[in-house]
Amino acid sequence: MTITDDGAPPRPPQATGRAPALERGGHLVYADRRLGELLLRRPPGITGHQWSVAGRAVLDFVVSDADTGRPVFVVVLAPPPATAAARRDVRLRQAVCAAVGLASLHVESATLRADTHGRRLVEYLIDARGYSAGMPERFDPDPAPVGFRDIIGRLPDGRSGPVNDLGAIARAAAVEAYVGRQLVDPILRGLRVRWTDGPAEGWGWVETSPGRCLVERVRVWEHRFTCGVDATRLAEDLAAAAIGHRLRALDAGAPVTVPRGELGRDVARLRARRDEMARPFDLDHLSFD
């Protein structure tokens, strides 16, 4: 499960000394691997200092081809970096992955964690990539093929809806919490944006009490990676999933919430940055008065 820069075949997965954490869809998934374990030598264009730092970076999941053992893509779930040094380390890891052409998905969330939510995310990505690979390259636009995220089926609450919405369980949980009088609004709301030359960003929020909201923001960076699901939708769905995680802890005590007016001001600041967005901001109708 190594990458070489000279065309040599990768080392078989069993030679790594670790069993895969997951097997799915023709892939073996390894957890908690150092980036340096995947590379036999320092990549061209990377300095010795950069390599010494980036090589120690831990990748939450390495998804490899089951037949060849060659890494296909890596996934990292991490909280927002708190220091300049932490931000530098993220950039170095991304630079090394780019230098060897290794596809990567970086998810930044204050709530989602690899040990709790990572396996489900990796399964989703493998399934979405497999579905996307099976779709025809050319098709009659009428009717257009159904994307992985838009497949309709039976949801956890018995309704019909998109079964591959990672936030579906959270949306059902919000309705249940409302029925149980833990929320004042049953609707888990959200928005998504794509920054020019930057990440996709998704927001989710639900009103817990008059004027107070649970709020989650998730950023997603795709580097040479695609799974057939738009990154902005993925980010928004993950933000909803993070809300769902926090809803399960409502009985444990008062959650950390944000005043509705503050959330409105945050959205207004987001709206003011529309020139930095790769796509038009189409939520001018949002009001938090």
Tab-separated table of C-alpha atoms in Angstrom:
chain	number	residue	atom	x	y	z
A	1	MET	CA	0.000	0.000	0.000
A	2	THR	CA	2.719	2.432	-0.985
A	3	ILE	CA	3.168	5.008	-3.704
A	4	THR	CA	6.373	5.176	-5.698
A	5	ASP	CA	7.536	7.898	-8.038
A	6	ASP	CA	9.337	5.559	-10.449
A	7	GLY	CA	6.488	3.388	-11.661
A	8	ALA	CA	7.383	0.442	-9.436
A	9	PRO	CA	4.444	-1.692	-8.311
A	10	PRO	CA	3.027	-0.913	-4.879
A	11	ARG	CA	3.742	-3.148	-1.938
A	12	PRO	CA	0.838	-5.561	-1.291
A	13	PRO	CA	-1.504	-4.520	1.526
A	14	GLN	CA	-0.659	-7.582	3.630
A	15	ALA	CA	2.953	-6.415	3.764
A	16	THR	CA	1.919	-3.400	5.810
A	17	GLY	CA	1.429	-5.533	8.896
A	18	ARG	CA	-2.027	-4.120	9.529
A	19	ALA	CA	-5.401	-5.531	8.678
A	20	PRO	CA	-7.817	-3.233	6.862
A	21	ALA	CA	-10.474	-1.569	8.972
A	22	LEU	CA	-13.049	-2.035	6.230
A	23	GLU	CA	-13.556	-3.872	2.936
A	24	ARG	CA	-16.123	-2.450	0.560
A	25	GLY	CA	-16.799	-2.247	-3.159
A	26	GLY	CA	-13.452	-3.621	-4.263
A	27	HIS	CA	-11.525	-1.425	-1.832
A	28	LEU	CA	-9.577	-1.974	1.365
A	29	VAL	CA	-9.705	0.837	3.898
A	30	TYR	CA	-6.894	1.393	6.393
A	31	ALA	CA	-7.267	3.675	9.397
A	32	ASP	CA	-4.753	6.002	11.065
A	33	ARG	CA	-1.860	5.751	8.640
A	34	ARG	CA	1.028	8.198	8.530
A	35	LEU	CA	1.538	9.829	5.163
A	36	GLY	CA	5.179	8.777	5.294
A	37	GLU	CA	4.085	5.117	5.361
A	38	LEU	CA	2.563	5.473	1.886
A	39	LEU	CA	5.654	6.870	0.187
A	40	LEU	CA	8.963	5.150	-0.334
A	41	ARG	CA	10.877	8.403	-0.714
A	42	ARG	CA	10.510	12.162	-0.574
A	43	PRO	CA	8.492	13.413	-3.578
A	44	PRO	CA	10.137	15.789	-6.083
A	45	GLY	CA	9.536	19.453	-5.280
A	46	ILE	CA	9.141	18.811	-1.541
A	47	THR	CA	11.953	20.039	0.691
A	48	GLY	CA	13.496	17.891	3.379
A	49	HIS	CA	11.937	20.010	6.119
A	50	GLN	CA	8.511	19.868	4.478
A	51	TRP	CA	8.797	16.121	4.144
A	52	SER	CA	9.850	15.612	7.754
A	53	VAL	CA	6.741	17.478	8.886
A	54	ALA	CA	4.227	16.181	6.341
A	55	GLY	CA	5.470	12.594	6.559
A	56	ARG	CA	4.319	12.441	10.186
A	57	ALA	CA	0.792	13.601	9.308
A	58	VAL	CA	-1.865	11.022	10.211
A	59	LEU	CA	-4.416	10.178	7.534
A	60	ASP	CA	-7.671	9.052	9.111
A	61	PHE	CA	-8.479	6.702	6.222
A	62	VAL	CA	-6.528	5.395	3.250
A	63	VAL	CA	-8.761	3.770	0.622
A	64	SER	CA	-6.819	1.325	-1.555
A	65	ASP	CA	-7.621	-0.848	-4.543
A	66	ALA	CA	-8.216	-4.368	-3.243
A	67	ASP	CA	-6.441	-6.003	-6.205
A	68	THR	CA	-3.293	-3.878	-6.473
A	69	GLY	CA	-3.051	-2.428	-2.963
A	70	ARG	CA	-2.421	0.984	-4.480
A	71	PRO	CA	-3.960	3.943	-2.581
A	72	VAL	CA	-6.912	5.456	-4.447
A	73	PHE	CA	-7.770	8.341	-2.122
A	74	VAL	CA	-7.406	9.449	1.478
A	75	VAL	CA	-9.872	11.033	3.879
A	76	VAL	CA	-9.182	13.312	6.834
A	77	LEU	CA	-11.783	14.568	9.320
A	78	ALA	CA	-10.418	17.275	11.580
A	79	PRO	CA	-11.506	20.264	13.649
A	80	PRO	CA	-10.639	23.736	12.342
A	81	PRO	CA	-6.900	24.308	12.915
A	82	ALA	CA	-6.445	26.471	15.986
A	83	THR	CA	-2.952	27.789	15.300
A	84	ALA	CA	-0.832	29.009	12.410
A	85	ALA	CA	1.386	25.948	12.834
A	86	ALA	CA	-1.612	23.638	12.517
A	87	ARG	CA	-2.732	25.437	9.350
A	88	ARG	CA	0.796	25.089	7.959
A	89	ASP	CA	0.794	21.360	8.659
A	90	VAL	CA	-2.480	20.949	6.761
A	91	ARG	CA	-1.054	22.817	3.761
A	92	LEU	CA	2.108	20.689	3.801
A	93	ARG	CA	0.119	17.466	3.902
A	94	GLN	CA	-1.986	18.649	0.980
A	95	ALA	CA	1.139	19.684	-0.940
A	96	VAL	CA	2.719	16.247	-0.534
A	97	CYS	CA	-0.486	14.494	-1.613
A	98	ALA	CA	-0.634	16.760	-4.670
A	99	ALA	CA	3.033	16.107	-5.477
A	100	VAL	CA	2.387	12.372	-5.856
A	101	GLY	CA	-1.083	12.722	-7.406
A	102	LEU	CA	-2.859	11.206	-4.423
A	103	ALA	CA	-6.532	12.187	-4.330
A	104	SER	CA	-7.695	13.478	-0.958
A	105	LEU	CA	-10.813	14.701	0.797
A	106	HIS	CA	-10.373	16.942	3.831
A	107	VAL	CA	-13.424	17.592	6.012
A	108	GLU	CA	-13.173	20.348	8.603
A	109	SER	CA	-15.789	20.168	11.352
A	110	ALA	CA	-15.927	21.139	15.009
A	111	THR	CA	-18.195	18.153	15.750
A	112	LEU	CA	-17.625	15.293	13.301
A	113	ARG	CA	-14.818	12.923	14.247
A	114	ALA	CA	-13.110	10.113	12.381
A	115	ASP	CA	-13.686	7.507	15.097
A	116	THR	CA	-17.407	8.276	15.322
A	117	HIS	CA	-18.441	9.405	11.855
A	118	GLY	CA	-15.575	8.497	9.556
A	119	ARG	CA	-16.510	4.934	8.663
A	120	ARG	CA	-19.975	5.954	7.457
A	121	LEU	CA	-18.478	8.763	5.387
A	122	VAL	CA	-15.903	6.479	3.741
A	123	GLU	CA	-18.572	3.889	2.932
A	124	TYR	CA	-20.657	6.654	1.388
A	125	LEU	CA	-17.763	7.924	-0.733
A	126	ILE	CA	-16.897	4.442	-2.014
A	127	ASP	CA	-20.541	3.757	-2.895
A	128	ALA	CA	-20.966	7.152	-4.551
A	129	ARG	CA	-17.805	6.694	-6.640
A	130	GLY	CA	-18.945	3.230	-7.704
A	131	TYR	CA	-22.375	4.520	-8.691
A	132	SER	CA	-20.882	7.463	-10.581
A	133	ALA	CA	-18.442	5.210	-12.440
A	134	GLY	CA	-21.364	3.106	-13.647
A	135	MET	CA	-23.274	6.027	-15.151
A	136	PRO	CA	-23.034	6.558	-18.929
A	137	GLU	CA	-20.724	9.300	-20.133
A	138	ARG	CA	-23.287	10.517	-22.655
A	139	PHE	CA	-27.015	10.387	-22.321
A	140	ASP	CA	-30.208	11.893	-23.584
A	141	PRO	CA	-30.847	14.843	-21.235
A	142	ASP	CA	-34.549	13.995	-21.121
A	143	PRO	CA	-34.821	12.306	-18.739
A	144	ALA	CA	-31.535	13.020	-17.013
A	145	PRO	CA	-30.046	10.161	-14.990
A	146	VAL	CA	-30.582	10.178	-11.248
A	147	GLY	CA	-27.455	11.070	-9.298
A	148	PHE	CA	-26.358	9.101	-6.241
A	149	ARG	CA	-27.471	11.841	-3.822
A	150	ASP	CA	-30.920	12.008	-5.460
A	151	ILE	CA	-31.912	8.336	-5.311
A	152	ILE	CA	-35.355	8.172	-3.706
A	153	GLY	CA	-36.286	5.508	-1.198
A	154	ARG	CA	-37.695	4.961	2.274
A	155	LEU	CA	-36.242	7.247	4.955
A	156	PRO	CA	-35.757	6.331	8.628
A	157	ASP	CA	-38.994	8.070	9.617
A	158	GLY	CA	-41.020	6.140	7.023
A	159	ARG	CA	-41.316	8.969	4.507
A	160	SER	CA	-40.041	8.813	0.967
A	161	GLY	CA	-36.973	10.899	0.145
A	162	PRO	CA	-33.287	10.918	-0.861
A	163	VAL	CA	-31.814	7.922	0.945
A	164	ASN	CA	-28.243	9.032	0.263
A	165	ASP	CA	-28.605	12.299	2.115
A	166	LEU	CA	-26.089	12.001	4.954
A	167	GLY	CA	-28.260	14.388	6.935
A	168	ALA	CA	-31.485	12.383	6.538
A	169	ILE	CA	-31.317	10.794	9.993
A	170	ALA	CA	-30.611	14.200	11.546
A	171	ARG	CA	-33.600	15.751	9.780
A	172	ALA	CA	-35.839	12.988	11.138
A	173	ALA	CA	-34.301	13.451	14.605
A	174	ALA	CA	-35.148	17.159	14.498
A	175	VAL	CA	-38.806	16.338	13.908
A	176	GLU	CA	-38.763	13.840	16.793
A	177	ALA	CA	-37.104	16.404	19.073
A	178	TYR	CA	-39.763	18.940	18.135
A	179	VAL	CA	-42.532	16.459	18.946
A	180	GLY	CA	-40.775	15.866	22.279
A	181	ARG	CA	-40.751	19.654	22.882
A	182	GLN	CA	-36.979	19.863	22.788
A	183	LEU	CA	-37.033	22.181	19.774
A	184	VAL	CA	-39.313	25.055	18.796
A	185	ASP	CA	-38.959	24.377	15.061
A	186	PRO	CA	-38.853	20.904	13.469
A	187	ILE	CA	-37.003	21.993	10.324
A	188	LEU	CA	-33.244	21.533	10.092
A	189	ARG	CA	-32.229	24.338	7.745
A	190	GLY	CA	-29.034	24.878	5.807
A	191	LEU	CA	-27.101	26.604	3.078
A	192	ARG	CA	-24.076	25.866	0.943
A	193	VAL	CA	-21.470	27.904	-0.903
A	194	ARG	CA	-18.420	27.249	-3.058
A	195	TRP	CA	-15.442	29.561	-2.602
A	196	THR	CA	-13.366	30.441	-5.659
A	197	ASP	CA	-10.112	28.482	-5.444
A	198	GLY	CA	-11.191	27.338	-2.007
A	199	PRO	CA	-13.357	24.828	-0.164
A	200	ALA	CA	-17.018	24.025	-0.336
A	201	GLU	CA	-18.824	25.152	2.799
A	202	GLY	CA	-22.084	23.936	4.294
A	203	TRP	CA	-24.091	25.348	7.201
A	204	GLY	CA	-26.845	23.725	9.221
A	205	TRP	CA	-28.997	25.088	12.014
A	206	VAL	CA	-32.105	24.301	14.022
A	207	GLU	CA	-33.942	26.459	16.574
A	208	THR	CA	-33.819	24.930	20.047
A	209	SER	CA	-35.633	27.679	21.936
A	210	PRO	CA	-37.070	31.065	20.961
A	211	GLY	CA	-34.184	33.071	19.530
A	212	ARG	CA	-31.488	30.374	20.045
A	213	CYS	CA	-30.067	27.969	17.456
A	214	LEU	CA	-27.769	24.994	17.228
A	215	VAL	CA	-25.373	25.860	14.392
A	216	GLU	CA	-22.828	23.742	12.530
A	217	ARG	CA	-20.453	24.669	9.723
A	218	VAL	CA	-18.470	22.173	7.677
A	219	ARG	CA	-15.802	22.841	5.083
A	220	VAL	CA	-14.798	20.310	2.441
A	221	TRP	CA	-11.625	20.405	0.342
A	222	GLU	CA	-11.408	18.113	-2.676
A	223	HIS	CA	-7.944	17.598	-4.177
A	224	ARG	CA	-8.016	15.499	-7.361
A	225	PHE	CA	-11.042	13.826	-5.785
A	226	THR	CA	-14.577	13.341	-7.004
A	227	CYS	CA	-17.337	10.982	-5.963
A	228	GLY	CA	-20.159	12.212	-8.185
A	229	VAL	CA	-21.792	14.220	-5.386
A	230	ASP	CA	-21.274	17.980	-5.507
A	231	ALA	CA	-18.946	19.028	-2.685
A	232	THR	CA	-21.291	21.805	-1.564
A	233	ARG	CA	-24.139	19.333	-1.103
A	234	LEU	CA	-21.787	16.995	0.713
A	235	ALA	CA	-20.707	19.824	3.029
A	236	GLU	CA	-24.314	20.828	3.775
A	237	ASP	CA	-25.342	17.220	4.416
A	238	LEU	CA	-22.385	16.759	6.774
A	239	ALA	CA	-23.343	19.936	8.630
A	240	ALA	CA	-26.824	18.455	9.068
A	241	ALA	CA	-25.289	15.194	10.299
A	242	ALA	CA	-23.276	17.190	12.848
A	243	ILE	CA	-26.507	18.809	14.065
A	244	GLY	CA	-27.989	15.337	14.412
A	245	HIS	CA	-25.049	14.244	16.555
A	246	ARG	CA	-25.636	17.173	18.875
A	247	LEU	CA	-29.386	16.571	19.007
A	248	ARG	CA	-28.718	13.147	20.497
A	249	ALA	CA	-27.033	14.874	23.437
A	250	LEU	CA	-29.905	17.262	24.220
A	251	ASP	CA	-30.975	15.215	27.239
A	252	ALA	CA	-27.476	15.469	28.706
A	253	GLY	CA	-27.763	19.194	29.320
A	254	ALA	CA	-28.128	22.598	27.755
A	255	PRO	CA	-26.357	22.664	24.358
A	256	VAL	CA	-24.114	25.481	23.217
A	257	THR	CA	-26.355	27.629	21.046
A	258	VAL	CA	-26.072	30.839	19.063
A	259	PRO	CA	-28.498	33.774	19.251
A	260	ARG	CA	-30.668	33.869	16.153
A	261	GLY	CA	-29.648	37.488	15.528
A	262	GLU	CA	-25.960	36.545	15.600
A	263	LEU	CA	-26.596	33.782	13.067
A	264	GLY	CA	-28.356	36.357	10.894
A	265	ARG	CA	-25.349	38.661	11.056
A	266	ASP	CA	-23.056	35.767	10.122
A	267	VAL	CA	-25.198	35.039	7.073
A	268	ALA	CA	-25.162	38.739	6.172
A	269	ARG	CA	-21.354	38.702	6.287
A	270	LEU	CA	-21.388	35.619	4.102
A	271	ARG	CA	-23.703	37.365	1.649
A	272	ALA	CA	-21.354	40.353	1.514
A	273	ARG	CA	-18.585	38.073	0.242
A	274	ARG	CA	-20.521	36.968	-2.815
A	275	ASP	CA	-17.736	38.217	-5.109
A	276	GLU	CA	-15.449	35.553	-3.610
A	277	MET	CA	-17.856	32.737	-4.457
A	278	ALA	CA	-17.522	30.466	-7.448
A	279	ARG	CA	-21.320	30.275	-7.762
A	280	PRO	CA	-24.056	32.849	-7.196
A	281	PHE	CA	-25.326	33.149	-3.636
A	282	ASP	CA	-29.027	32.384	-4.087
A	283	LEU	CA	-30.243	32.752	-0.497
A	284	ASP	CA	-30.853	36.505	-0.365
A	285	HIS	CA	-34.357	35.724	0.866
A	286	LEU	CA	-33.047	34.366	4.184
A	287	SER	CA	-34.214	36.474	7.114
A	288	PHE	CA	-33.504	36.076	10.821
A	289	ASP	CA	-35.640	38.958	12.113
